[in-house]
CSV table of C-alpha atoms in Angstrom, one decimal:
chain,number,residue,atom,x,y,z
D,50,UNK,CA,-174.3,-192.4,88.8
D,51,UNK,CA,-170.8,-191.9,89.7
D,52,UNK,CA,-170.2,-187.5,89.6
D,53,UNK,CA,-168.9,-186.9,86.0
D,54,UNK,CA,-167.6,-183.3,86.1
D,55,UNK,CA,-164.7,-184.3,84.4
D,56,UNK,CA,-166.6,-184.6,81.2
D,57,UNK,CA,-165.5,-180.9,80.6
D,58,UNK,CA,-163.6,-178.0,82.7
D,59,UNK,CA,-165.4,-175.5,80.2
D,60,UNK,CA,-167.2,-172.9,82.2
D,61,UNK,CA,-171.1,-173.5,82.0
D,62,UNK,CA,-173.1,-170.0,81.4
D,63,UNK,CA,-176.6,-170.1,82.9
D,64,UNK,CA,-179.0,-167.1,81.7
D,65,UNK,CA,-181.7,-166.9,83.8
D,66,UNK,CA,-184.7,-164.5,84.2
D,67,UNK,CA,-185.8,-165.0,80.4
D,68,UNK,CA,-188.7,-165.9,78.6
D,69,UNK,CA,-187.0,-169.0,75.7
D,70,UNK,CA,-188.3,-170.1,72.5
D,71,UNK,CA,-188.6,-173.7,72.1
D,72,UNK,CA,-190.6,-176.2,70.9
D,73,UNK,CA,-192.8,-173.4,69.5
D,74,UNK,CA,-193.3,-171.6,72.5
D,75,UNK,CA,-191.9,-168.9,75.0
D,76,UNK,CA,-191.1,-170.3,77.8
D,77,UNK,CA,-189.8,-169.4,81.5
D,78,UNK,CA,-187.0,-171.1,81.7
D,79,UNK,CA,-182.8,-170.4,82.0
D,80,UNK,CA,-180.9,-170.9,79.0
D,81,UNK,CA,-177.3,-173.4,79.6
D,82,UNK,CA,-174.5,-172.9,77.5
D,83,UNK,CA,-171.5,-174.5,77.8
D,84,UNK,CA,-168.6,-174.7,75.0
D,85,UNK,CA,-170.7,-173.2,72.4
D,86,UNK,CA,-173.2,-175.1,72.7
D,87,UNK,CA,-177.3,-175.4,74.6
D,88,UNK,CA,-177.1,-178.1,77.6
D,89,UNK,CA,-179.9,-180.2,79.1
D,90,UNK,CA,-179.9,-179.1,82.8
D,91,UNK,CA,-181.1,-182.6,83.6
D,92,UNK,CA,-178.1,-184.3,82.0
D,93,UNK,CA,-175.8,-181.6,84.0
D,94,UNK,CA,-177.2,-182.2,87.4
D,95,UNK,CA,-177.8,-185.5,87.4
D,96,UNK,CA,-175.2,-187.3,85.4
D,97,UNK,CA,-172.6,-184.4,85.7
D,98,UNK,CA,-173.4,-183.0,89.7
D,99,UNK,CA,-172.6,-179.5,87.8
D,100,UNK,CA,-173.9,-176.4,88.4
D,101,UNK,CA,-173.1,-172.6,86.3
D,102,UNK,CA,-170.0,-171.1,86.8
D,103,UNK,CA,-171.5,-167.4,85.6
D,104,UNK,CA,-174.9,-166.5,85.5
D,105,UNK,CA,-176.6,-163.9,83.8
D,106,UNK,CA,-179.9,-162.0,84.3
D,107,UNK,CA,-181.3,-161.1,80.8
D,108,UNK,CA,-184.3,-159.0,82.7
D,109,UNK,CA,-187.3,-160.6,81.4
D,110,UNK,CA,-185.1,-160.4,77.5
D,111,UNK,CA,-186.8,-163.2,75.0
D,112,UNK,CA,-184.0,-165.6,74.4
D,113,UNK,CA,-184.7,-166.6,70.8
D,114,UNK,CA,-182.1,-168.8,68.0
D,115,UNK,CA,-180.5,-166.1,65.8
D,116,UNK,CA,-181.4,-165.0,62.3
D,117,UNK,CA,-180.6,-167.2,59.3
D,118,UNK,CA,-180.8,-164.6,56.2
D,119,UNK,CA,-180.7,-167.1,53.2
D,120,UNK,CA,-181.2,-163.8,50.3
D,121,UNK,CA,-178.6,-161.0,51.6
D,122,UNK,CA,-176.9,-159.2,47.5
D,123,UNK,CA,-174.6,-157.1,50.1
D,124,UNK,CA,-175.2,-154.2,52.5
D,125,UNK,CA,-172.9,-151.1,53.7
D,126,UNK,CA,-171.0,-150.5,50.5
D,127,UNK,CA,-170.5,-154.4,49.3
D,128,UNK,CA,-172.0,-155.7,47.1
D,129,UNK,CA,-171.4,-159.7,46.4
D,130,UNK,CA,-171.8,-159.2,43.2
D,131,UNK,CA,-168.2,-157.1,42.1
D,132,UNK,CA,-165.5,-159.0,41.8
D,133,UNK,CA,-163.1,-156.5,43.7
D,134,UNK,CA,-160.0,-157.3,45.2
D,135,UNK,CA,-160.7,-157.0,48.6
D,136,UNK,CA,-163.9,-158.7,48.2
D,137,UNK,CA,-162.9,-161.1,51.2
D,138,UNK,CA,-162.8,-157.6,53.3
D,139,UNK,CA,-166.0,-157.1,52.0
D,140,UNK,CA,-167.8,-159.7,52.8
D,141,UNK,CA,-166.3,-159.6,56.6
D,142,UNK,CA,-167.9,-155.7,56.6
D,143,UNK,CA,-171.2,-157.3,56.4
D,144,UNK,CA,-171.2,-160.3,58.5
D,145,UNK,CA,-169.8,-157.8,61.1
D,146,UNK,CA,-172.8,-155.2,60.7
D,147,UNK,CA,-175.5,-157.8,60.1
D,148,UNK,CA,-175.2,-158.7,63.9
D,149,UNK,CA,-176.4,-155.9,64.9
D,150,UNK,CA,-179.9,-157.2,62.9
D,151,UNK,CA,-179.5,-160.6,64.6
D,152,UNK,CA,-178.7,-162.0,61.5
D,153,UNK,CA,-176.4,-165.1,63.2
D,154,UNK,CA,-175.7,-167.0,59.6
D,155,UNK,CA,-175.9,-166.0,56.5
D,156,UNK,CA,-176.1,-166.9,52.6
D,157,UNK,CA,-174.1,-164.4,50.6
D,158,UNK,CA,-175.9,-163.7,47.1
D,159,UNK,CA,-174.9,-163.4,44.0
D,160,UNK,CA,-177.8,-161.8,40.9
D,161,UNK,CA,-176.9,-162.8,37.5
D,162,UNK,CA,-173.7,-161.9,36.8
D,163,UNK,CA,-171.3,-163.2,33.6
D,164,UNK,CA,-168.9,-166.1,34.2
D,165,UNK,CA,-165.9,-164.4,34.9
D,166,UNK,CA,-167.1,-162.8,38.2
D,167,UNK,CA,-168.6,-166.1,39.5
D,168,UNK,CA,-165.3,-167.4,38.6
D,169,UNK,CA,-163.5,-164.5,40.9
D,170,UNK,CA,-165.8,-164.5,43.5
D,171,UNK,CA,-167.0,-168.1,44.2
D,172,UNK,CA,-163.3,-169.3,45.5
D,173,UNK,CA,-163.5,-166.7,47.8
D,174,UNK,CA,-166.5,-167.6,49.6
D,175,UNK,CA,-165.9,-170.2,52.1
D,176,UNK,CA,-168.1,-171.6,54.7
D,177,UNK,CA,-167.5,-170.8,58.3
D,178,UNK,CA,-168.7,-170.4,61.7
D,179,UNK,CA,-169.9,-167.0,63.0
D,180,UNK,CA,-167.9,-165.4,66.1
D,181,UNK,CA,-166.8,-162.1,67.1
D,182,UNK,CA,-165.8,-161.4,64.0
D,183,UNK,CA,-169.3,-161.6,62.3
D,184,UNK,CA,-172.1,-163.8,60.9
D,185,UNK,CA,-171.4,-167.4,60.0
D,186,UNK,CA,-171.2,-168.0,56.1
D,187,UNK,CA,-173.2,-171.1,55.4
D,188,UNK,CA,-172.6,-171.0,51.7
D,189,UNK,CA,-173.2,-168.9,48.6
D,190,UNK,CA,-176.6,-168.6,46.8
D,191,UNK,CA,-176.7,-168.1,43.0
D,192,UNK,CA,-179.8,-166.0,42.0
D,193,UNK,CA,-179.4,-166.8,37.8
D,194,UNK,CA,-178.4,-166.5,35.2
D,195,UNK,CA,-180.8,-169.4,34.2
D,196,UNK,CA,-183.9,-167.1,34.4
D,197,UNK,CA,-186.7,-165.8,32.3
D,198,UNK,CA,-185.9,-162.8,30.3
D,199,UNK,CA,-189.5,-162.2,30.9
D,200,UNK,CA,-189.3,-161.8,34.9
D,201,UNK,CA,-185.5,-160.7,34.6
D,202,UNK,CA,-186.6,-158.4,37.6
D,203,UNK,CA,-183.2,-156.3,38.3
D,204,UNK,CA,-181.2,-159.0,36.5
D,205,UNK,CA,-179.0,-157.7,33.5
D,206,UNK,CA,-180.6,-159.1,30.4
D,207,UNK,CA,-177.2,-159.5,28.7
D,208,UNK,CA,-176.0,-162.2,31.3
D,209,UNK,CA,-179.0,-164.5,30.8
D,210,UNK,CA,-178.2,-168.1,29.8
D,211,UNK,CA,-180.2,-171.1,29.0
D,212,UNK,CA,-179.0,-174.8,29.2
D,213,UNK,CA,-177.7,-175.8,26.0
D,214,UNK,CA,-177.3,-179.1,25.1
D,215,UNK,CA,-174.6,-179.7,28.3
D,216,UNK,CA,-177.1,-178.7,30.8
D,217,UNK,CA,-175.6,-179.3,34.3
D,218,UNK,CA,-171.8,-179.1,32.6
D,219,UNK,CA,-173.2,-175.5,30.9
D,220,UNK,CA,-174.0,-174.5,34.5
D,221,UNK,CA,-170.6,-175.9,36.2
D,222,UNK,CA,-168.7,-174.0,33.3
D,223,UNK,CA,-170.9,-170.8,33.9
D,224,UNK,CA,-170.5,-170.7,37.5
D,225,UNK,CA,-166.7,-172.5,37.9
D,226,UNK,CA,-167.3,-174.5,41.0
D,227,UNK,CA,-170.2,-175.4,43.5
D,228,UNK,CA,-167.7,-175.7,46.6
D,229,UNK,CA,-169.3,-173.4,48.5
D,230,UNK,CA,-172.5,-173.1,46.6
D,231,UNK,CA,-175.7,-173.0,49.5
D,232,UNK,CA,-178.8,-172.4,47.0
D,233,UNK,CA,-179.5,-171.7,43.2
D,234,UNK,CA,-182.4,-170.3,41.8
D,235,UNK,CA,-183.3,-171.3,38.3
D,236,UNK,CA,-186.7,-170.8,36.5
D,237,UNK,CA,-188.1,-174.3,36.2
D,238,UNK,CA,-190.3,-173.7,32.9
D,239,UNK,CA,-186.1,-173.8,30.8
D,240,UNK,CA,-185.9,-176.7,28.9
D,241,UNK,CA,-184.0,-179.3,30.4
D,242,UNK,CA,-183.9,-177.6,33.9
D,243,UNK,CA,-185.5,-180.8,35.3
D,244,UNK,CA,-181.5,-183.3,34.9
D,245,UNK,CA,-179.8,-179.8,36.1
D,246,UNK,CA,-182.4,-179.4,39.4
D,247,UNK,CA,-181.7,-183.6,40.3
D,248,UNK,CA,-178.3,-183.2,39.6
D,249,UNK,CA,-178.0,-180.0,42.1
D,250,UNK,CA,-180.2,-181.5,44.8
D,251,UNK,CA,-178.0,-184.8,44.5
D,252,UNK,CA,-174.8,-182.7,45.4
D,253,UNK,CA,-176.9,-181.4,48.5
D,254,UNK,CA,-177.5,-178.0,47.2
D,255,UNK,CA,-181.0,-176.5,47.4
D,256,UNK,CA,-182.9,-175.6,44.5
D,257,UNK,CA,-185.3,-172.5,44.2
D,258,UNK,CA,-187.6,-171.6,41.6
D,259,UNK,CA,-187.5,-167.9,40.8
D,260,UNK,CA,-187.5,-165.1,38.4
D,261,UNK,CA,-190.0,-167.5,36.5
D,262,UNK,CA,-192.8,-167.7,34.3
D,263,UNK,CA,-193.8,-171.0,34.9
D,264,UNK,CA,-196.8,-172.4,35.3
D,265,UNK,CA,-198.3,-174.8,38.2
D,266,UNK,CA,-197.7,-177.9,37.0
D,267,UNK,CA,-194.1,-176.9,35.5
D,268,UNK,CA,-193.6,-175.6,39.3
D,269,UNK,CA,-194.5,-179.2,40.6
D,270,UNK,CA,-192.7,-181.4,38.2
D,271,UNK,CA,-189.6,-179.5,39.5
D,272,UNK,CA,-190.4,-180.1,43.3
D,273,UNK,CA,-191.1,-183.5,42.3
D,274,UNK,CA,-187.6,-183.8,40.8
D,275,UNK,CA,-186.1,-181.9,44.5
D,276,UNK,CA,-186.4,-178.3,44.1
D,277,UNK,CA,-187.6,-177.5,47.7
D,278,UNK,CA,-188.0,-173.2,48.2
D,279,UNK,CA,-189.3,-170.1,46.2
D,280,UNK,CA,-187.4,-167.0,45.6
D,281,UNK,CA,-189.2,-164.2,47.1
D,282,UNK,CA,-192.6,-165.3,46.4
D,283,UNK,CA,-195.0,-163.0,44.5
D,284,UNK,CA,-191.7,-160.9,43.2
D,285,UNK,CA,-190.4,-161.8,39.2
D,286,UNK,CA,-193.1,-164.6,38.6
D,287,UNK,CA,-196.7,-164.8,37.4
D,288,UNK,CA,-199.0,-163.4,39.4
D,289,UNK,CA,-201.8,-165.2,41.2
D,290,UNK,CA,-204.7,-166.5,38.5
D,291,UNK,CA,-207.3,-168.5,39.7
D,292,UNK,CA,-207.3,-171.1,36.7
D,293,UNK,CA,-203.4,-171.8,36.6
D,294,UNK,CA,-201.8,-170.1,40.1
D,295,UNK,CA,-198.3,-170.4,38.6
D,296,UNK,CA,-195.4,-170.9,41.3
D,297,UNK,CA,-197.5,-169.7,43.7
D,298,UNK,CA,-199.7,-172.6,43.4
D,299,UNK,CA,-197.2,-174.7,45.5
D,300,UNK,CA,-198.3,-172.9,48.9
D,301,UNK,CA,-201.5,-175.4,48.6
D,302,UNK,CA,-200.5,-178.1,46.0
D,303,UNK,CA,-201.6,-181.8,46.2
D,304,UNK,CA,-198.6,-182.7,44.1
D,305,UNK,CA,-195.5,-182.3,46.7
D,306,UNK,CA,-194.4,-185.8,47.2
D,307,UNK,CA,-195.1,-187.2,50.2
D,308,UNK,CA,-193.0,-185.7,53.5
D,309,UNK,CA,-191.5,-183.0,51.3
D,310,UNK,CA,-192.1,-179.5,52.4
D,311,UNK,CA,-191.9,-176.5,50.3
D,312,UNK,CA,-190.5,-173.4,51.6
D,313,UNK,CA,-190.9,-170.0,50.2
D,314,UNK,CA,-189.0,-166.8,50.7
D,315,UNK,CA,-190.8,-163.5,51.6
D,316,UNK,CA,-189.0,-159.7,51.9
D,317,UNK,CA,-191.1,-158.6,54.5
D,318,UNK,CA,-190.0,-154.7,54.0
D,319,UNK,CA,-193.9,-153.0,53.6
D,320,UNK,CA,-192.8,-152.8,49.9
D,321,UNK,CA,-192.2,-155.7,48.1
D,322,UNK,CA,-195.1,-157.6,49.5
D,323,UNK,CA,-198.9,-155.8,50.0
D,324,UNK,CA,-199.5,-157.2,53.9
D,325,UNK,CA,-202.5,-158.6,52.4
D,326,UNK,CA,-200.2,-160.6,50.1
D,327,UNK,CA,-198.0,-161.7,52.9
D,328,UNK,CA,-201.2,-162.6,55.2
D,329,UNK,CA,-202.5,-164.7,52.1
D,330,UNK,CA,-198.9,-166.5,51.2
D,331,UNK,CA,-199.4,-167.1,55.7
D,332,UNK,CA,-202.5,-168.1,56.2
D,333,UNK,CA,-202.0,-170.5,52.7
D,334,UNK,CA,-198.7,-172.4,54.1
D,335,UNK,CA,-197.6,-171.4,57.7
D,336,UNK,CA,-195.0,-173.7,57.9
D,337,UNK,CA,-193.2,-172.6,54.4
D,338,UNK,CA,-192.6,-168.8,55.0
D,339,UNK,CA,-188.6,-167.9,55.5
D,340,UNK,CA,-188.4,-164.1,55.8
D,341,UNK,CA,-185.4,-163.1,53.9
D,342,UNK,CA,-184.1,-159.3,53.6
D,343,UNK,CA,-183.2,-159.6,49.5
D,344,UNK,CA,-180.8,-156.7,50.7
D,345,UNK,CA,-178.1,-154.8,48.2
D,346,UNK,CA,-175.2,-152.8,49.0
D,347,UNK,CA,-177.2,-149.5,50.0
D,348,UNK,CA,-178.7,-151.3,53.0
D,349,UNK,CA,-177.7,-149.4,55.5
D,350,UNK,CA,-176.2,-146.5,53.7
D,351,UNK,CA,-177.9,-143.0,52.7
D,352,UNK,CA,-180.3,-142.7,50.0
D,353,UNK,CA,-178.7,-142.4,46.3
D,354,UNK,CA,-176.9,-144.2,43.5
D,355,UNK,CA,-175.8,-147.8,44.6
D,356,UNK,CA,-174.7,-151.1,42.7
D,357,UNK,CA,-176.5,-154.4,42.3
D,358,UNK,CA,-174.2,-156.6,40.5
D,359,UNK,CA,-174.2,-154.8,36.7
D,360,UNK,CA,-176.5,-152.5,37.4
D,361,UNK,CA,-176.9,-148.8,39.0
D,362,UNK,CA,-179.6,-148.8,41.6
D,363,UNK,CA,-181.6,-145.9,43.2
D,364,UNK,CA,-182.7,-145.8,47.0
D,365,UNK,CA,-185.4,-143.5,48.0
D,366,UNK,CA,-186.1,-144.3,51.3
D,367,UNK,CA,-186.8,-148.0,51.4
D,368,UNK,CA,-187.7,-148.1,48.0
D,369,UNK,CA,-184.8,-149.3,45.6
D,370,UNK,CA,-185.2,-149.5,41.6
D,371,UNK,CA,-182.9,-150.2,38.7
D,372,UNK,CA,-181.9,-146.6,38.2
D,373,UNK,CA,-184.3,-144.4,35.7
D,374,UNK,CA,-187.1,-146.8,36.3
D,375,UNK,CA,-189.8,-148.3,38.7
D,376,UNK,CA,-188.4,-151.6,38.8
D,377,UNK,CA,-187.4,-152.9,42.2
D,378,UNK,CA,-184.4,-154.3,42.5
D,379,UNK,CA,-183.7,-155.6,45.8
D,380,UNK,CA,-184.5,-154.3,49.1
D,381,UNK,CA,-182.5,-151.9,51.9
D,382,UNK,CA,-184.7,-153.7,55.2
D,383,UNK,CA,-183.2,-155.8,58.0
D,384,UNK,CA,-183.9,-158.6,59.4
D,385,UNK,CA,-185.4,-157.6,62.8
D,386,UNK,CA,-187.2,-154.7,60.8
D,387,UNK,CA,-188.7,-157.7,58.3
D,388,UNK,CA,-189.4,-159.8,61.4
D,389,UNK,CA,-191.5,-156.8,63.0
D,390,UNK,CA,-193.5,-156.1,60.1
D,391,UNK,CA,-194.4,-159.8,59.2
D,392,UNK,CA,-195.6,-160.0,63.1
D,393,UNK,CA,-197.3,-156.5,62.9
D,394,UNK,CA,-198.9,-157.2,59.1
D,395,UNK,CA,-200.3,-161.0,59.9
D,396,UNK,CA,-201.0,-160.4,63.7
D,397,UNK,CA,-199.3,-163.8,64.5
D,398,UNK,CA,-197.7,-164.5,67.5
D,399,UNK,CA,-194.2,-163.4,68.5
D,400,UNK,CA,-193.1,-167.0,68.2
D,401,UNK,CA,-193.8,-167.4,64.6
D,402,UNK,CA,-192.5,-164.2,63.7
D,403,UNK,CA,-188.9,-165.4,64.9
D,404,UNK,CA,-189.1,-169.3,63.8
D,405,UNK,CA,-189.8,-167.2,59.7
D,406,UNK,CA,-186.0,-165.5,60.1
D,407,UNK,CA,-184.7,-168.6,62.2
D,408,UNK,CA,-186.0,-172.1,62.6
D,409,UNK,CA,-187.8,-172.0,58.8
D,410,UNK,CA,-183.9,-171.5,57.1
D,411,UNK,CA,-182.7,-173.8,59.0
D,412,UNK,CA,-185.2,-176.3,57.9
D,413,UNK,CA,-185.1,-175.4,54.3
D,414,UNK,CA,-181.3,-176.2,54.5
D,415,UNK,CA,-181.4,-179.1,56.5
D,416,UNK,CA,-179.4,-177.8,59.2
D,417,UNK,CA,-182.0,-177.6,61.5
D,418,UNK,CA,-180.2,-180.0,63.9
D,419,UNK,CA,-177.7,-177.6,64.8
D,420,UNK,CA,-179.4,-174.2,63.9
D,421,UNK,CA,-182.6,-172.3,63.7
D,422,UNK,CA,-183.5,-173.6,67.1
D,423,UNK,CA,-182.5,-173.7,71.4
D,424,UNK,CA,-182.9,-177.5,71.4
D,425,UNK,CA,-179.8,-179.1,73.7
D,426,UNK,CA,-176.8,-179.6,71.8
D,427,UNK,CA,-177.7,-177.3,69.0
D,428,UNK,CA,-175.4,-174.4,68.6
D,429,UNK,CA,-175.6,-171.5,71.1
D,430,UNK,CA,-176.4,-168.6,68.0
D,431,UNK,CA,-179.1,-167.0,69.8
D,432,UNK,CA,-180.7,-163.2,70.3
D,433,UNK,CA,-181.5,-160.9,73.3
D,434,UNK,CA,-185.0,-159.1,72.1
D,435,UNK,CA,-187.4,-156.6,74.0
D,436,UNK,CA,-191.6,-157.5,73.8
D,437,UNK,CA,-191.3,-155.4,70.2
D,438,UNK,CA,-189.1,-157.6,69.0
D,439,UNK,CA,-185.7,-155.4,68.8
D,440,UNK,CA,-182.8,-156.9,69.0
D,441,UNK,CA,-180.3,-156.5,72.4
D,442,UNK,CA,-177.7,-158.5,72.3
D,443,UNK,CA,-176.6,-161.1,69.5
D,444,UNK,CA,-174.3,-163.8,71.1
D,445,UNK,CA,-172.6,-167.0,68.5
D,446,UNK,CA,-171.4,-170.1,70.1
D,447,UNK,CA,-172.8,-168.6,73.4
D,448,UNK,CA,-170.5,-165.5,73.3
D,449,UNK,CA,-172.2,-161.9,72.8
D,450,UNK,CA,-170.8,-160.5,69.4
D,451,UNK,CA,-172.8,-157.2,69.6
D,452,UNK,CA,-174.9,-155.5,72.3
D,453,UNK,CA,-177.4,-152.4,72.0
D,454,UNK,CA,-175.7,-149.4,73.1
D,455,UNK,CA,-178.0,-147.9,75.8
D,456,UNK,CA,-175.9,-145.2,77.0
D,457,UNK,CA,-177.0,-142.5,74.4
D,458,UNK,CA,-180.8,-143.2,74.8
């Protein structure tokens, strides 16, 4: 073939000496990157007769895709939840700090909240791509208000709603728009959730069942009619019986329709989840689990008094509960600290601890084409870790955004 290096004057970044995960494996190989984006050295040599213009020794560094956090309520201060006037300012806070986890894209939350602060907040949530100046925003996800008072969790029992006799236009009017709207969890046992969940999954938004007391075959009538993840599995739903397993039941159901997977979302934080819970929920349905960090606004800040949407929340430690009681409400882990305890609590291998915070999201949002993974021409989000998993360096669209400090240790 005729030399093509005219197909772009981009400089080409090869990182070499690194161990990258692909196709389910570490493997020895460099890493291309080349206008944001992974390249097929093949393609380059041979159609292109290019070669790097940088290269860069990541000393034996795992190259893995960056974090997708799909259940983040805030961190640092913010919470997504207050209608504030700087909220936009906010929101940048955390995408900045949250590279610092790995976290390359992100789903901001909202917990049940009335109208008038979805109305606020929702227009100023927009979707964009990640950079220098933090985390890529891939769309809001609404955690309520159409949950059971019964498994209201942290939720503020005041803001609850069911689906009246509108149905999907009572949830438009209670939530304003669904522009930017990712993911909403609804409790599938309300009555006429099933026309709401098909009209959501027709606009492309992904349904999650959560905060719930249904029961199995409630649970699979709503996957059957699209719903596709679980909200933090185990946490604000029936637990576990042997004659009717409730939403859990769908880790090992014979009712998902045919090439459907269904994802469920685990907070990996040691607290939330009994490691024999989380090695159960594993062992059930590999393939499902996306770690997410459920975090609030103290995540990050010292222990004490903290917001989570209406409510006052306590942090002790990691521990968080609605103030005044021992309800959880929401968590104050990481994503690399989730991603290290799910590898340390299951034993699995490195590689499946990092596809549970990247290639799993990706999936469950369909974006897996361009995310969650170092296939060529997917976006170059990816991480820098050690063997134990901590995070080095966090580069989006192939430029580091934040690098470990070594100097002071």
């Amino acid at each position: 073939m005729p030399s093509n290096k005219s197909v772009s004057d981009a400089p080409i970044v090869q990182f070499t000496n690194c161990r990258i995960l692909r196709d389910h494996q570490l493997q020895r190989e460099d890493l291309w990157v080349r206008e944001g984006k992974i390249l097929n050295p093949e393609k380059l040599f041979f159609d292109e007769k290019g070669s790097a213009d940088v290269q860069l020794d990541c000393k034996d560094s795992i190259i893995a895709p960056g974090f997708i956090d799909v259940q983040i309520n805030g961190g640092f201060g913010v919470d997504f939840s207050l209608a504030t006037d700087d909220f936009r300012s906010g929101i940048d806070l955390v995408s900045q700090k949250i590279l610092s986890h790995g976290v390359t894209s992100f789903c901001p939350t909202l917990v049940t909240s009335p109208p008038s602060v979805y109305h606020q907040v929702l227009p100023q949530i927009s979707v964009r791509n990640g950079g220098a100046h933090g985390a890529g925003i891939l769309g809001a996800h609404l955690e309520g208000p159409f949950i059971s008072k019964e498994k209201k969790g942290a939720h503020p029992e005041h803001c609850l709603r069911t689906f009246e006799a509108g149905a999907f236009q009572d949830l438009l009017a209670t939530y304003g728009s669904l522009n930017c709207v990712q993911i909403v969890t609804l409790a599938p046992e309300m009555r006429r959730s099933s026309e709401v969940i098909q009209e959501l999954t027709k606009r492309g938004i992904c349904v999650s069942l959560g905060h719930s007391v249904a029961n199995l075959s409630q649970a699979e009538e709503a996957v059957q009619h699209g719903a596709t993840f679980i909200t933090h599995l185990f946490n604000a739903m029936l637990p576990f019986h042997h004659r009717d397993p409730g939403i859990v039941g769908l880790l090992t159901s014979d009712k998902i329709p045919a090439g459907r997977r269904v994802f469920y979302g685990m907070i990996s934080d040691g607290i939330h989840t009994n490691p024999a819970a989380l090695r159960i929920a594993h062992r059930a349905h590999p393939k499902g689990l996306v770690l997410v960090t459920d975090a609030i606004a103290g995540m990050g800040l010292a222990p004490g008094r903290h917001t989570l949407g209406q409510q006052v929340v306590e942090i002790d430690g990691l521990n968080t509960y609605i103030a005044g009681t021992k309800t959880l409400s929401g968590s104050v882990a990481t994503m690399d600290t989730c991603v290290r305890h799910f590898q340390e609590a299951t034993g699995c291998s490195v590689e499946t601890a990092l596809e549970a915070a990247s290639l799993h999201p990706a999936q469950l949002l369909g974006i897996e084409h361009k995310k969650g993974t170092l296939n060529y021409d997917s976006d170059a989000d990816f991480l820098m870790l050690n063997d134990s998993l901590y995070v080095q360096a966090t580069y989006i669209a192939g430029e580091e955004v934040w690098r470990q400090d070594v100097s002071g240790m």
